[in-house]
Amino acid sequence: MLATIIERMAQEQMGSKTNSVLACVAAARWKSALFTSFTLSLTYFESLVLPRLTRSGCHNISVLADLAGYRDSLSEQTASSVGRDYELVPVHVPGGIFHPKLVHLWSEHGDDDLLLVGSGNLTYSGHGGNIEVLEVLTAQKHARAIGQAADFFEGLATHPKIAIAGSTSLVRTKNRLRGGASR
């Protein structure tokens, strides 16, 4: 399965940037997806990312964003699927910002999940217009890093000073990553 994902990524990008978030999203059927970002563009997400996910059958989609990015994104007039087709969750870090750029894609096929760790925000520029970094991790090859990501999500969900409107998707992701890391 992983070889198929990588092959599809390469075909979609035609030999250019094979490790793109969009290529990974389009490469397989996903059961669930979780995105974290500092800033985001709901127009970009709903125009390019969300259709690829829903076409593949993914209907459990969450986006966690810093409170400032969350507020800014709500002013986008073309965003119409938030709260209906995916959940948008603000994260408030008193005295700081919520800055991770992670994507967890939960595979329909057992242990073929992907964890994307990068520098790009959930915007057109962050996913292709800027020069960014992106690492694509799997439990089979990167069990320790997957376990550390599970620790991160657990800490985020339980930290007493971080205010998150809903932590269900974090706990679900943490449990899935922890299971993948232990196998």
CSV table of C-alpha atoms in Angstrom, one decimal:
chain,number,residue,atom,x,y,z
A,1,MET,CA,0.0,0.0,0.0
A,2,LEU,CA,2.8,2.5,0.9
A,3,ALA,CA,4.5,1.9,-2.4
A,4,THR,CA,1.2,2.7,-4.2
A,5,ILE,CA,0.8,5.9,-2.2
A,6,ILE,CA,4.3,7.0,-3.1
A,7,GLU,CA,3.8,6.1,-6.8
A,8,ARG,CA,0.6,8.1,-7.0
A,9,MET,CA,2.2,11.0,-5.3
A,10,ALA,CA,5.0,11.0,-7.9
A,11,GLN,CA,2.5,10.7,-10.8
A,12,GLU,CA,0.4,13.6,-9.5
A,13,GLN,CA,3.4,15.9,-9.0
A,14,MET,CA,5.0,14.7,-12.3
A,15,GLY,CA,8.4,14.4,-10.9
A,16,SER,CA,8.5,17.7,-9.1
A,17,LYS,CA,7.6,18.1,-5.5
A,18,THR,CA,6.5,14.6,-4.6
A,19,ASN,CA,6.1,15.2,-0.8
A,20,SER,CA,3.3,17.7,-1.0
A,21,VAL,CA,0.3,17.7,1.3
A,22,LEU,CA,-2.1,17.6,-1.6
A,23,ALA,CA,-0.3,14.7,-3.2
A,24,CYS,CA,-0.5,12.7,0.0
A,25,VAL,CA,-4.2,13.6,0.5
A,26,ALA,CA,-5.0,12.5,-3.1
A,27,ALA,CA,-2.8,9.3,-2.9
A,28,ALA,CA,-5.2,7.0,-1.0
A,29,ARG,CA,-8.5,6.5,0.6
A,30,TRP,CA,-8.6,8.1,4.1
A,31,LYS,CA,-10.9,7.3,6.9
A,32,SER,CA,-10.1,10.4,9.0
A,33,ALA,CA,-7.9,13.5,8.7
A,34,LEU,CA,-6.6,16.0,11.3
A,35,PHE,CA,-4.8,19.2,10.3
A,36,THR,CA,-3.1,21.7,12.6
A,37,SER,CA,-2.0,25.2,11.6
A,38,PHE,CA,-1.2,28.6,12.8
A,39,THR,CA,-3.0,30.4,10.0
A,40,LEU,CA,-5.3,28.9,7.5
A,41,SER,CA,-7.4,29.7,4.4
A,42,LEU,CA,-10.7,28.1,4.5
A,43,THR,CA,-11.1,29.0,0.8
A,44,TYR,CA,-8.0,27.1,-0.1
A,45,PHE,CA,-9.0,24.2,2.2
A,46,GLU,CA,-12.5,23.9,0.8
A,47,SER,CA,-11.4,24.3,-2.8
A,48,LEU,CA,-8.5,22.0,-3.0
A,49,VAL,CA,-8.0,19.8,0.1
A,50,LEU,CA,-11.6,19.0,1.2
A,51,PRO,CA,-12.8,17.8,-2.2
A,52,ARG,CA,-9.8,15.3,-2.4
A,53,LEU,CA,-10.7,14.0,1.0
A,54,THR,CA,-14.4,13.7,0.5
A,55,ARG,CA,-14.0,12.1,-2.9
A,56,SER,CA,-12.0,9.3,-1.3
A,57,GLY,CA,-14.7,8.7,1.3
A,58,CYS,CA,-13.1,10.6,4.2
A,59,HIS,CA,-15.9,12.3,6.3
A,60,ASN,CA,-14.2,12.7,9.7
A,61,ILE,CA,-12.1,15.8,9.1
A,62,SER,CA,-10.8,18.2,11.7
A,63,VAL,CA,-8.8,21.4,11.5
A,64,LEU,CA,-7.2,22.9,14.6
A,65,ALA,CA,-5.9,26.4,14.3
A,66,ASP,CA,-4.5,29.1,16.5
A,67,LEU,CA,-7.3,31.4,17.8
A,68,ALA,CA,-6.0,34.4,15.7
A,69,GLY,CA,-5.9,32.3,12.6
A,70,TYR,CA,-9.3,30.8,13.3
A,71,ARG,CA,-10.8,34.3,13.7
A,72,ASP,CA,-9.2,35.6,10.5
A,73,SER,CA,-10.4,32.6,8.5
A,74,LEU,CA,-14.0,33.1,9.5
A,75,SER,CA,-14.1,36.3,7.5
A,76,GLU,CA,-13.6,34.5,4.2
A,77,GLN,CA,-16.9,34.9,2.3
A,78,THR,CA,-16.5,31.7,0.2
A,79,ALA,CA,-16.1,29.3,3.0
A,80,SER,CA,-19.4,27.4,3.3
A,81,SER,CA,-18.6,23.9,4.5
A,82,VAL,CA,-17.1,24.6,7.9
A,83,GLY,CA,-19.2,23.0,10.6
A,84,ARG,CA,-21.0,20.8,8.1
A,85,ASP,CA,-18.3,18.9,6.2
A,86,TYR,CA,-15.5,19.3,8.7
A,87,GLU,CA,-14.9,20.7,12.1
A,88,LEU,CA,-12.8,23.8,12.7
A,89,VAL,CA,-11.4,24.0,16.3
A,90,PRO,CA,-9.8,27.1,17.7
A,91,VAL,CA,-6.8,26.6,20.0
A,92,HIS,CA,-5.9,29.3,22.5
A,93,VAL,CA,-2.5,29.4,24.1
A,94,PRO,CA,-2.5,32.1,26.7
A,95,GLY,CA,0.7,34.2,26.3
A,96,GLY,CA,1.7,32.3,23.1
A,97,ILE,CA,0.5,30.9,19.8
A,98,PHE,CA,-0.5,27.5,18.5
A,99,HIS,CA,2.1,26.9,15.7
A,100,PRO,CA,2.4,23.2,14.7
A,101,LYS,CA,1.8,22.2,11.1
A,102,LEU,CA,0.9,18.6,11.2
A,103,VAL,CA,-1.5,16.4,9.2
A,104,HIS,CA,-2.6,12.9,10.3
A,105,LEU,CA,-4.2,10.8,7.5
A,106,TRP,CA,-5.9,7.8,8.9
A,107,SER,CA,-5.9,5.0,6.4
A,108,GLU,CA,-8.8,2.7,5.6
A,109,HIS,CA,-6.2,-0.1,5.4
A,110,GLY,CA,-4.8,-0.8,8.8
A,111,ASP,CA,-1.3,0.5,9.3
A,112,ASP,CA,-0.9,2.7,6.3
A,113,ASP,CA,-1.5,6.0,8.1
A,114,LEU,CA,0.6,9.0,7.2
A,115,LEU,CA,1.8,11.7,9.5
A,116,LEU,CA,3.0,14.8,7.7
A,117,VAL,CA,5.2,17.2,9.6
A,118,GLY,CA,6.1,20.4,7.9
A,119,SER,CA,6.5,24.2,8.0
A,120,GLY,CA,3.7,25.3,5.8
A,121,ASN,CA,0.4,26.7,7.1
A,122,LEU,CA,-2.9,25.4,5.8
A,123,THR,CA,-2.9,27.9,3.0
A,124,TYR,CA,-2.2,27.9,-0.8
A,125,SER,CA,1.2,29.5,-0.1
A,126,GLY,CA,2.0,27.1,2.7
A,127,HIS,CA,1.1,24.1,0.6
A,128,GLY,CA,2.8,25.0,-2.6
A,129,GLY,CA,3.5,28.7,-3.2
A,130,ASN,CA,6.3,29.1,-0.6
A,131,ILE,CA,9.5,27.1,-0.1
A,132,GLU,CA,8.5,24.9,2.8
A,133,VAL,CA,9.7,21.6,4.3
A,134,LEU,CA,7.5,18.4,4.6
A,135,GLU,CA,8.4,15.1,6.1
A,136,VAL,CA,6.1,12.1,5.4
A,137,LEU,CA,6.2,9.6,8.2
A,138,THR,CA,4.8,6.1,8.6
A,139,ALA,CA,4.5,3.8,11.7
A,140,GLN,CA,6.4,1.0,9.9
A,141,LYS,CA,9.5,3.2,9.3
A,142,HIS,CA,9.2,5.9,12.0
A,143,ALA,CA,7.6,4.3,15.1
A,144,ARG,CA,9.5,6.4,17.5
A,145,ALA,CA,8.5,9.7,15.8
A,146,ILE,CA,4.9,8.5,15.6
A,147,GLY,CA,4.9,7.7,19.3
A,148,GLN,CA,6.3,11.2,20.0
A,149,ALA,CA,3.4,12.7,17.9
A,150,ALA,CA,1.0,10.7,20.0
A,151,ASP,CA,2.6,12.2,23.1
A,152,PHE,CA,2.3,15.7,21.6
A,153,PHE,CA,-1.4,15.2,20.9
A,154,GLU,CA,-2.0,13.8,24.4
A,155,GLY,CA,-0.3,16.7,26.0
A,156,LEU,CA,-2.2,19.2,23.9
A,157,ALA,CA,-5.5,17.6,24.8
A,158,THR,CA,-4.7,17.5,28.5
A,159,HIS,CA,-2.6,20.6,29.2
A,160,PRO,CA,-4.4,22.7,31.8
A,161,LYS,CA,-3.4,26.1,30.3
A,162,ILE,CA,-4.3,25.4,26.6
A,163,ALA,CA,-7.9,26.1,25.7
A,164,ILE,CA,-9.3,23.8,23.0
A,165,ALA,CA,-13.0,24.0,22.1
A,166,GLY,CA,-13.1,20.2,21.5
A,167,SER,CA,-10.5,17.5,22.1
A,168,THR,CA,-12.3,14.5,20.7
A,169,SER,CA,-10.3,14.5,17.4
A,170,LEU,CA,-7.0,14.9,19.4
A,171,VAL,CA,-7.8,12.0,21.6
A,172,ARG,CA,-8.8,9.8,18.6
A,173,THR,CA,-5.7,10.8,16.7
A,174,LYS,CA,-3.5,10.2,19.8
A,175,ASN,CA,-4.9,6.7,20.3
A,176,ARG,CA,-4.5,5.8,16.6
A,177,LEU,CA,-0.9,7.0,16.5
A,178,ARG,CA,-0.1,5.3,19.8
A,179,GLY,CA,-1.5,2.0,18.4
A,180,GLY,CA,0.6,2.4,15.2
A,181,ALA,CA,3.8,3.1,17.1
A,182,SER,CA,3.3,0.1,19.3
A,183,ARG,CA,2.9,-2.3,16.3
